[in-house]
Amino acid sequence: MPITYKPPYFMKTSFKRYFFLCFLFITASTYAQTISPALLKHQWKASWITVPQESLKEYGVYYFRKSIELSAKPASFVVHVSADNRYKLYVNQTLVSLGPARGDTYYWNYETVDLAPYLQPGKNLIAAVVWNDGDYRPEAQISLQTGFIMQGDTPNEEIINTNKTWKGIRDKSFQPITGIGWHPYYVAGPGEWVDLNQSIKDWNATGLDDSSWKNAIRIDNGNPKGVTNAFGWMLVPSSIPAMELTRQRIPVLRKADGITIPSSFPASKTAVTIPANTSATLILDQTYLTNAFLTLNFSKGKNAGIGISYTESLFKALTGPEGTVKGNRNDVEGKIFVGRRDSIIADGASGNSFTTLTWRTFRYIEVKITTKDEPLVIDDIYGTFTGYPFKMNAKLETPNPEMQQILDIGWRTARLCAGETYTDCPYYEQLQYVGDTRIQALVSFYNSGDDRLVRNAINQMDHSRLAEGITLSRHPSFSPQIISTFSLWYIGMLHDYWMYRPDSLFIKDKLPGMRDVLNFFSKYQQADGSLKDTPYWTFVDWVNDKGWDFGQAPKSAKGTSAILDLQLMWAYRQAAEMEAKMGMPAFAAMYKAKAAQLKTVIQSKYWDAGKKLYADTEDKQLFSQHTNSIAVLAGMVNSATAHDISLKLLNDSMLTKCTIYFKYYLHQAMVKGGLGDDYLNWLNIWRDNIKMGLTTWAEISDLDHNRSDCHAWGASPNIEFYRTVLGVDTYAPGFSKIKIEPHLGQIRNISGEVPHPNGKVYAKYVFDNGKWSINIVLPKNTSGIFVWKGKTFTLKTGNNSLSI
């Protein structure tokens, strides 16, 4: 069924002409099998087109349209569509696709869409808006030049192919708005300034007279990847589904200055009139952070100015002795509103509708209106949530409401940091970093079971590798950045996928890239195996402590670092396991030997026998939770020593502490050290987030000076409530065997489900009359073990009941 959706810019139209459905389109993957083989191997008949006599590199918003005549409604009408930078595609004024999914020019995505549900007998209008943010583009947006392409799948659809029969025009009413009102690292793209007096109305309406539009010009062939040289866009079918679009009302008005507002606004559609010659400011509260296309419907108000700003939180202060301070995120009074902005100049018409070109991240929206000689009427304002269409397929049932609250916030955080790629944060950067994505992938496995975005991320990280072997720290990214430690987490991510998904061939294909990464690090290993002067940014965690430098762990005067050696050792061990099972035995043996060599030198260089801890550097003056957590996880110690180290990780106040990000590794280490029954006692930073009014997990643990309010690297409880507390984990590659080892602590009644490649794993634990009643259900074709206080029980497919 179609979405009949407000046009993305200004149109004079009746509000009765459209509805809204919760989800967007049939996914691109649904049609992957319908792509004509010729389109994957040979040059397309369609061309990349653009509007003539316009700059192809600079900021601009463009419309393209073509009318076609059909004798009957087709049963199928499959097309493939892409653009640079972005497009929204309409059929008879119905939004049918938006994209393309972010990638790079060597893998430029196109979406596959069946237009048949939106077509009718007779005349049909196909129209697209394409925009190029130029030099203001998001950092994650790689670009060549403004362009649009559409190719019919078979000769029956080739009437739609882009060529000079299409018409185009630039809408010069648009200009970019840069900045967000203060000066953090912000690279998520510009806002929009639009003068309706200059805008092109009804650009996608069938009855528009487009005689003044120009015939499009060809700028390049449509080239599938591999059919020609490396110039231009190398087209590949998108491997992910279309993004979700769901209507989202804004429930609360927090503040109104200069005007009295009806109590029903904005929670329900309510007309609000701003009188002539009036300045009014409204602060709206979504009550939780979201990613959404904002829609503002309004009428009249000739030459009125409308400013719309978006922010995660208001600020107590932007500068001063304490720096940038947000305070409690629920507070509005006495605070400063700064954020990404859009601006509109009204033309006095009725039935105008503004929807942002791209989505915005916000909890709060500030609407500032200054009218001239005519009143302006706000007819409605609402959002349309967007993101990767993950579904929550896990379940946890417990009398503890806090656990469910933490899961809900973590899931929202994970969803806001997942779109066409995973992202570190939706507001400031929207970049897919390896370190963040490794944790996000496990959240996806444990909460949804949908691994398509994980595969997409792994592919993009593999594509990012440089000639020297190392991956980029983030990809896609217009500006390359290298965090060498993240290339080692990439190997960990490969190992995670191999263990949790039954798709070893996918990982086998990545082994040559893994070898390149390890070869890069081998160049900086000394004769004893330890790393020296590892280049690039060796980020570990956002720690502000002695010896740490911009997230980098302490290094000795000789250029060595315990955590870098430990992380490399762990990567060698993981690589050896994968090579032994599906790679080359010679590599497996080499990596195993390198790991053993590193284990010996790490023990010699960094172990402090007096403290019974691993030091951060050879001089043994600094110690951290980070180094000792990785020591436990990388297999440096036996179970007894792991237990002793874990107690120190928990209790030694002299250790440099992990932030919310690295607690993912800290908590796994303490579970491995035998302290897992205390897991729920380790969540104070998440409790502090809730107390501070956050509705997603913040980037760092210093909540009063935090930049990003939404970083999914902090969503690790959405893994560990199922992996540690409920105890469900993989026990063999592909999750082919299941290990269930619960850590219940003071819990006496809990049950849950975890998605599995073969179905779901169910576990229930009830303590009554001095005995535990345990019920485990394994999906088809799986077996496993149940571990309880050191004793192991065999589990079979289907129902397993124990009384202990």
Tab-separated table of N, CA and C in Angstrom, residues 547-670:
chain	number	residue	atom	x	y	z
A	547	GLY	N	48.210	10.491	32.219
A	547	GLY	CA	48.840	9.651	31.206
A	547	GLY	C	47.998	9.452	29.961
A	548	TRP	N	46.740	9.768	30.050
A	548	TRP	CA	45.851	9.599	28.894
A	548	TRP	C	45.850	10.874	28.054
A	549	ASP	N	45.781	10.702	26.741
A	549	ASP	CA	45.870	11.853	25.838
A	549	ASP	C	44.819	11.717	24.751
A	550	PHE	N	43.763	12.523	24.858
A	550	PHE	CA	42.701	12.545	23.852
A	550	PHE	C	42.199	11.134	23.542
A	551	GLY	N	41.917	10.397	24.604
A	551	GLY	CA	41.380	9.054	24.455
A	551	GLY	C	42.407	7.967	24.258
A	552	GLN	N	43.686	8.341	24.170
A	552	GLN	CA	44.744	7.351	23.978
A	552	GLN	C	45.309	6.922	25.321
A	553	ALA	N	45.497	5.629	25.486
A	553	ALA	CA	46.035	5.094	26.734
A	553	ALA	C	47.495	5.501	26.900
A	554	PRO	N	47.992	5.478	28.132
A	554	PRO	CA	49.394	5.858	28.373
A	554	PRO	C	50.377	5.016	27.559
A	555	LYS	N	51.463	5.657	27.142
A	555	LYS	CA	52.543	4.975	26.448
A	555	LYS	C	53.851	5.275	27.170
A	556	SER	N	54.748	4.339	27.108
A	556	SER	CA	56.048	4.538	27.743
A	556	SER	C	56.910	5.455	26.891
A	557	ALA	N	58.034	5.878	27.449
A	557	ALA	CA	58.975	6.693	26.697
A	557	ALA	C	59.507	5.949	25.476
A	558	LYS	N	59.421	4.628	25.526
A	558	LYS	CA	59.876	3.803	24.404
A	558	LYS	C	58.804	3.639	23.334
A	559	GLY	N	57.611	4.199	23.582
A	559	GLY	CA	56.537	4.106	22.590
A	559	GLY	C	55.710	2.851	22.683
A	560	THR	N	55.734	2.170	23.829
A	560	THR	CA	54.984	0.929	24.004
A	560	THR	C	53.774	1.160	24.910
A	561	SER	N	52.815	0.261	24.815
A	561	SER	CA	51.585	0.379	25.588
A	561	SER	C	51.009	-1.004	25.814
A	562	ALA	N	50.657	-1.292	27.044
A	562	ALA	CA	50.137	-2.620	27.375
A	562	ALA	C	48.838	-2.918	26.647
A	563	ILE	N	47.932	-1.941	26.623
A	563	ILE	CA	46.625	-2.257	26.042
A	563	ILE	C	46.716	-2.465	24.539
A	564	LEU	N	47.645	-1.783	23.877
A	564	LEU	CA	47.813	-2.028	22.448
A	564	LEU	C	48.350	-3.433	22.203
A	565	ASP	N	49.319	-3.853	23.024
A	565	ASP	CA	49.838	-5.210	22.886
A	565	ASP	C	48.763	-6.246	23.192
A	566	LEU	N	47.955	-5.983	24.205
A	566	LEU	CA	46.889	-6.923	24.574
A	566	LEU	C	45.826	-7.013	23.491
A	567	GLN	N	45.478	-5.862	22.945
A	567	GLN	CA	44.457	-5.883	21.907
A	567	GLN	C	44.963	-6.617	20.667
A	568	LEU	N	46.236	-6.427	20.327
A	568	LEU	CA	46.813	-7.144	19.195
A	568	LEU	C	46.866	-8.643	19.482
A	569	MET	N	47.238	-9.020	20.690
A	569	MET	CA	47.271	-10.434	21.036
A	569	MET	C	45.895	-11.066	20.883
A	570	TRP	N	44.875	-10.354	21.364
A	570	TRP	CA	43.507	-10.857	21.268
A	570	TRP	C	43.102	-11.015	19.799
A	571	ALA	N	43.472	-10.037	18.973
A	571	ALA	CA	43.148	-10.119	17.548
A	571	ALA	C	43.846	-11.307	16.896
A	572	TYR	N	45.097	-11.545	17.258
A	572	TYR	CA	45.800	-12.710	16.718
A	572	TYR	C	45.085	-14.008	17.104
A	573	ARG	N	44.643	-14.090	18.346
A	573	ARG	CA	43.961	-15.308	18.787
A	573	ARG	C	42.650	-15.511	18.032
A	574	GLN	N	41.895	-14.424	17.863
A	574	GLN	CA	40.635	-14.543	17.122
A	574	GLN	C	40.893	-14.901	15.661
A	575	ALA	N	41.913	-14.280	15.076
A	575	ALA	CA	42.255	-14.584	13.688
A	575	ALA	C	42.679	-16.036	13.534
A	576	ALA	N	43.447	-16.540	14.484
A	576	ALA	CA	43.892	-17.935	14.424
A	576	ALA	C	42.700	-18.886	14.458
A	577	GLU	N	41.710	-18.590	15.281
A	577	GLU	CA	40.521	-19.442	15.355
A	577	GLU	C	39.790	-19.470	14.012
A	578	MET	N	39.611	-18.299	13.400
A	578	MET	CA	38.891	-18.256	12.132
A	578	MET	C	39.693	-18.909	11.014
A	579	GLU	N	40.992	-18.675	10.980
A	579	GLU	CA	41.827	-19.283	9.944
A	579	GLU	C	41.825	-20.811	10.082
A	580	ALA	N	41.855	-21.313	11.312
A	580	ALA	CA	41.895	-22.754	11.526
A	580	ALA	C	40.631	-23.435	11.028
A	581	LYS	N	39.495	-22.765	11.127
A	581	LYS	CA	38.220	-23.373	10.758
A	581	LYS	C	37.867	-23.174	9.287
A	582	MET	N	38.251	-22.036	8.706
A	582	MET	CA	37.778	-21.780	7.340
A	582	MET	C	38.790	-21.047	6.484
A	583	GLY	N	40.014	-20.891	6.983
A	583	GLY	CA	41.031	-20.169	6.232
A	583	GLY	C	42.191	-21.056	5.843
A	584	MET	N	43.392	-20.569	6.123
A	584	MET	CA	44.608	-21.281	5.755
A	584	MET	C	45.349	-21.722	7.011
A	585	PRO	N	45.672	-23.011	7.130
A	585	PRO	CA	46.366	-23.513	8.332
A	585	PRO	C	47.673	-22.783	8.617
A	586	ALA	N	48.375	-22.359	7.569
A	586	ALA	CA	49.659	-21.682	7.792
A	586	ALA	C	49.437	-20.360	8.521
A	587	PHE	N	48.397	-19.631	8.133
A	587	PHE	CA	48.091	-18.395	8.830
A	587	PHE	C	47.642	-18.672	10.256
A	588	ALA	N	46.843	-19.719	10.440
A	588	ALA	CA	46.386	-20.059	11.787
A	588	ALA	C	47.582	-20.339	12.694
A	589	ALA	N	48.544	-21.098	12.190
A	589	ALA	CA	49.725	-21.415	12.989
A	589	ALA	C	50.556	-20.162	13.275
A	590	MET	N	50.713	-19.323	12.276
A	590	MET	CA	51.501	-18.098	12.464
A	590	MET	C	50.851	-17.181	13.504
A	591	TYR	N	49.542	-16.985	13.400
A	591	TYR	CA	48.870	-16.086	14.331
A	591	TYR	C	48.868	-16.667	15.746
A	592	LYS	N	48.741	-17.973	15.841
A	592	LYS	CA	48.788	-18.608	17.156
A	592	LYS	C	50.161	-18.396	17.794
A	593	ALA	N	51.214	-18.522	16.978
A	593	ALA	CA	52.570	-18.330	17.492
A	593	ALA	C	52.797	-16.866	17.883
A	594	LYS	N	52.302	-15.948	17.085
A	594	LYS	CA	52.454	-14.534	17.416
A	594	LYS	C	51.711	-14.180	18.706
A	595	ALA	N	50.522	-14.769	18.886
A	595	ALA	CA	49.778	-14.527	20.120
A	595	ALA	C	50.539	-15.073	21.324
A	596	ALA	N	51.137	-16.240	21.166
A	596	ALA	CA	51.900	-16.841	22.269
A	596	ALA	C	53.120	-15.997	22.610
A	597	GLN	N	53.797	-15.483	21.587
A	597	GLN	CA	54.948	-14.616	21.834
A	597	GLN	C	54.527	-13.359	22.592
A	598	LEU	N	53.424	-12.752	22.158
A	598	LEU	CA	52.938	-11.554	22.830
A	598	LEU	C	52.536	-11.847	24.267
A	599	LYS	N	51.944	-13.002	24.496
A	599	LYS	CA	51.536	-13.341	25.859
A	599	LYS	C	52.748	-13.367	26.792
A	600	THR	N	53.829	-13.913	26.300
A	600	THR	CA	55.047	-13.989	27.121
A	600	THR	C	55.605	-12.595	27.401
A	601	VAL	N	55.684	-11.758	26.378
A	601	VAL	CA	56.284	-10.447	26.578
A	601	VAL	C	55.383	-9.538	27.400
A	602	ILE	N	54.072	-9.666	27.238
A	602	ILE	CA	53.145	-8.870	28.047
A	602	ILE	C	53.296	-9.229	29.518
A	603	GLN	N	53.410	-10.516	29.799
A	603	GLN	CA	53.565	-10.947	31.191
A	603	GLN	C	54.864	-10.396	31.771
A	604	SER	N	55.887	-10.388	30.937
A	604	SER	CA	57.188	-9.926	31.411
A	604	SER	C	57.228	-8.413	31.599
A	605	LYS	N	56.651	-7.680	30.662
A	605	LYS	CA	56.777	-6.223	30.665
A	605	LYS	C	55.795	-5.526	31.607
A	606	TYR	N	54.585	-6.057	31.714
A	606	TYR	CA	53.528	-5.263	32.322
A	606	TYR	C	52.956	-5.835	33.616
A	607	TRP	N	53.223	-7.098	33.931
A	607	TRP	CA	52.656	-7.684	35.146
A	607	TRP	C	53.380	-7.158	36.374
A	608	ASP	N	52.615	-6.628	37.317
A	608	ASP	CA	53.165	-6.158	38.584
A	608	ASP	C	52.817	-7.193	39.648
A	609	ALA	N	53.827	-7.946	40.065
A	609	ALA	CA	53.581	-9.048	41.004
A	609	ALA	C	53.103	-8.552	42.355
A	610	GLY	N	53.533	-7.338	42.748
A	610	GLY	CA	53.088	-6.800	44.024
A	610	GLY	C	51.623	-6.421	44.004
A	611	LYS	N	51.212	-5.716	42.978
A	611	LYS	CA	49.808	-5.301	42.859
A	611	LYS	C	48.919	-6.396	42.289
A	612	LYS	N	49.560	-7.383	41.649
A	612	LYS	CA	48.831	-8.463	40.967
A	612	LYS	C	47.864	-7.895	39.931
A	613	LEU	N	48.401	-6.953	39.150
A	613	LEU	CA	47.670	-6.304	38.075
A	613	LEU	C	48.623	-6.047	36.910
A	614	TYR	N	48.057	-5.836	35.753
A	614	TYR	CA	48.853	-5.429	34.602
A	614	TYR	C	48.911	-3.908	34.552
A	615	ALA	N	50.114	-3.390	34.414
A	615	ALA	CA	50.302	-1.947	34.328
A	615	ALA	C	50.047	-1.469	32.908
A	616	ASP	N	49.804	-0.179	32.785
A	616	ASP	CA	49.573	0.395	31.462
A	616	ASP	C	50.858	0.522	30.652
A	617	THR	N	51.981	0.693	31.346
A	617	THR	CA	53.270	0.848	30.671
A	617	THR	C	54.339	0.081	31.428
A	618	GLU	N	55.508	0.002	30.820
A	618	GLU	CA	56.597	-0.788	31.390
A	618	GLU	C	57.089	-0.256	32.725
A	619	ASP	N	56.966	1.053	32.974
A	619	ASP	CA	57.469	1.578	34.242
A	619	ASP	C	56.543	1.268	35.407
A	620	LYS	N	55.373	0.734	35.114
A	620	LYS	CA	54.431	0.226	36.136
A	620	LYS	C	54.013	1.295	37.141
A	621	GLN	N	53.787	2.495	36.610
A	621	GLN	CA	53.310	3.583	37.462
A	621	GLN	C	51.810	3.822	37.323
A	622	LEU	N	51.227	3.421	36.183
A	622	LEU	CA	49.811	3.671	35.914
A	622	LEU	C	49.090	2.353	35.655
A	623	PHE	N	47.870	2.275	36.179
A	623	PHE	CA	47.076	1.057	36.058
A	623	PHE	C	45.637	1.454	35.708
A	624	SER	N	44.986	0.637	34.911
A	624	SER	CA	43.635	0.986	34.471
A	624	SER	C	42.735	-0.236	34.422
A	625	GLN	N	41.448	0.044	34.511
A	625	GLN	CA	40.464	-1.010	34.264
A	625	GLN	C	40.580	-1.512	32.831
A	626	HIS	N	40.939	-0.630	31.916
A	626	HIS	CA	40.985	-0.987	30.509
A	626	HIS	C	42.004	-2.102	30.251
A	627	THR	N	43.238	-1.867	30.677
A	627	THR	CA	44.302	-2.841	30.436
A	627	THR	C	43.971	-4.181	31.078
A	628	ASN	N	43.502	-4.158	32.294
A	628	ASN	CA	43.258	-5.415	32.999
A	628	ASN	C	42.004	-6.127	32.504
A	629	SER	N	41.018	-5.379	32.013
A	629	SER	CA	39.853	-6.025	31.405
A	629	SER	C	40.259	-6.796	30.153
A	630	ILE	N	41.044	-6.151	29.284
A	630	ILE	CA	41.455	-6.830	28.062
A	630	ILE	C	42.397	-7.992	28.373
A	631	ALA	N	43.198	-7.861	29.423
A	631	ALA	CA	44.060	-8.981	29.822
A	631	ALA	C	43.231	-10.214	30.147
A	632	VAL	N	42.151	-10.012	30.891
A	632	VAL	CA	41.279	-11.143	31.228
A	632	VAL	C	40.616	-11.701	29.972
A	633	LEU	N	40.062	-10.823	29.142
A	633	LEU	CA	39.312	-11.279	27.971
A	633	LEU	C	40.206	-11.898	26.912
A	634	ALA	N	41.448	-11.429	26.809
A	634	ALA	CA	42.362	-11.933	25.783
A	634	ALA	C	43.020	-13.245	26.182
A	635	GLY	N	42.762	-13.713	27.395
A	635	GLY	CA	43.283	-15.000	27.812
A	635	GLY	C	44.665	-14.976	28.431
A	636	MET	N	45.021	-13.855	29.055
A	636	MET	CA	46.338	-13.774	29.687
A	636	MET	C	46.434	-14.615	30.955
A	637	VAL	N	45.317	-14.858	31.624
A	637	VAL	CA	45.367	-15.440	32.974
A	637	VAL	C	44.420	-16.631	33.084
A	638	ASN	N	44.682	-17.456	34.117
A	638	ASN	CA	43.783	-18.567	34.399
A	638	ASN	C	42.567	-18.063	35.174
A	639	SER	N	41.632	-18.941	35.448
A	639	SER	CA	40.371	-18.523	36.055
A	639	SER	C	40.566	-17.953	37.454
A	640	ALA	N	41.496	-18.500	38.225
A	640	ALA	CA	41.720	-17.995	39.578
A	640	ALA	C	42.271	-16.569	39.545
A	641	THR	N	43.250	-16.332	38.679
A	641	THR	CA	43.812	-14.989	38.567
A	641	THR	C	42.796	-14.021	37.965
A	642	ALA	N	41.995	-14.506	37.025
A	642	ALA	CA	40.940	-13.671	36.453
A	642	ALA	C	39.973	-13.226	37.547
A	643	HIS	N	39.682	-14.110	38.464
A	643	HIS	CA	38.786	-13.767	39.585
A	643	HIS	C	39.426	-12.692	40.459
A	644	ASP	N	40.703	-12.856	40.756
A	644	ASP	CA	41.392	-11.871	41.599
A	644	ASP	C	41.464	-10.503	40.912
A	645	ILE	N	41.774	-10.508	39.623
A	645	ILE	CA	41.826	-9.238	38.888
A	645	ILE	C	40.447	-8.596	38.856
A	646	SER	N	39.404	-9.399	38.666
A	646	SER	CA	38.049	-8.863	38.596
A	646	SER	C	37.646	-8.184	39.899
A	647	LEU	N	38.071	-8.756	41.025
A	647	LEU	CA	37.783	-8.107	42.309
A	647	LEU	C	38.460	-6.746	42.392
A	648	LYS	N	39.671	-6.655	41.850
A	648	LYS	CA	40.361	-5.366	41.844
A	648	LYS	C	39.708	-4.390	40.857
A	649	LEU	N	39.252	-4.910	39.729
A	649	LEU	CA	38.530	-4.064	38.785
A	649	LEU	C	37.304	-3.446	39.451
A	650	LEU	N	36.703	-4.206	40.329
A	650	LEU	CA	35.495	-3.743	40.998
A	650	LEU	C	35.804	-2.800	42.148
A	651	ASN	N	36.878	-3.045	42.874
A	651	ASN	CA	37.079	-2.375	44.159
A	651	ASN	C	38.263	-1.426	44.238
A	652	ASP	N	39.232	-1.531	43.336
A	652	ASP	CA	40.447	-0.727	43.454
A	652	ASP	C	40.194	0.685	42.924
A	653	SER	N	40.108	1.653	43.805
A	653	SER	CA	39.785	3.030	43.420
A	653	SER	C	40.942	3.723	42.717
A	654	MET	N	42.143	3.140	42.758
A	654	MET	CA	43.298	3.770	42.124
A	654	MET	C	43.364	3.486	40.626
A	655	LEU	N	42.582	2.548	40.144
A	655	LEU	CA	42.601	2.225	38.723
A	655	LEU	C	41.891	3.313	37.920
A	656	THR	N	42.458	3.663	36.773
A	656	THR	CA	41.746	4.545	35.848
A	656	THR	C	40.465	3.861	35.416
A	657	LYS	N	39.355	4.595	35.489
A	657	LYS	CA	38.036	4.001	35.280
A	657	LYS	C	37.612	4.069	33.815
A	658	CYS	N	36.851	3.080	33.410
A	658	CYS	CA	36.236	3.063	32.086
A	658	CYS	C	35.044	4.004	32.045
A	659	THR	N	34.819	4.618	30.897
A	659	THR	CA	33.572	5.345	30.681
A	659	THR	C	32.505	4.349	30.221
A	660	ILE	N	31.327	4.870	29.946
A	660	ILE	CA	30.194	4.017	29.590
A	660	ILE	C	30.502	3.130	28.384
A	661	TYR	N	31.311	3.619	27.447
A	661	TYR	CA	31.673	2.823	26.274
A	661	TYR	C	32.458	1.585	26.655
A	662	PHE	N	33.568	1.768	27.372
A	662	PHE	CA	34.470	0.647	27.616
A	662	PHE	C	33.955	-0.279	28.720
A	663	LYS	N	32.872	0.113	29.392
A	663	LYS	CA	32.262	-0.805	30.351
A	663	LYS	C	31.748	-2.064	29.662
A	664	TYR	N	31.531	-1.998	28.365
A	664	TYR	CA	31.194	-3.208	27.616
A	664	TYR	C	32.253	-4.281	27.844
A	665	TYR	N	33.517	-3.905	27.762
A	665	TYR	CA	34.615	-4.862	27.963
A	665	TYR	C	34.859	-5.116	29.443
A	666	LEU	N	34.773	-4.082	30.253
A	666	LEU	CA	34.952	-4.244	31.698
A	666	LEU	C	33.979	-5.264	32.260
A	667	HIS	N	32.714	-5.141	31.912
A	667	HIS	CA	31.702	-6.048	32.467
A	667	HIS	C	31.887	-7.477	31.977
A	668	GLN	N	32.270	-7.643	30.707
A	668	GLN	CA	32.552	-9.001	30.233
A	668	GLN	C	33.710	-9.623	30.996
A	669	ALA	N	34.724	-8.824	31.299
A	669	ALA	CA	35.873	-9.341	32.037
A	669	ALA	C	35.459	-9.771	33.440
A	670	MET	N	34.649	-8.971	34.103
A	670	MET	CA	34.244	-9.323	35.461
A	670	MET	C	33.311	-10.529	35.467
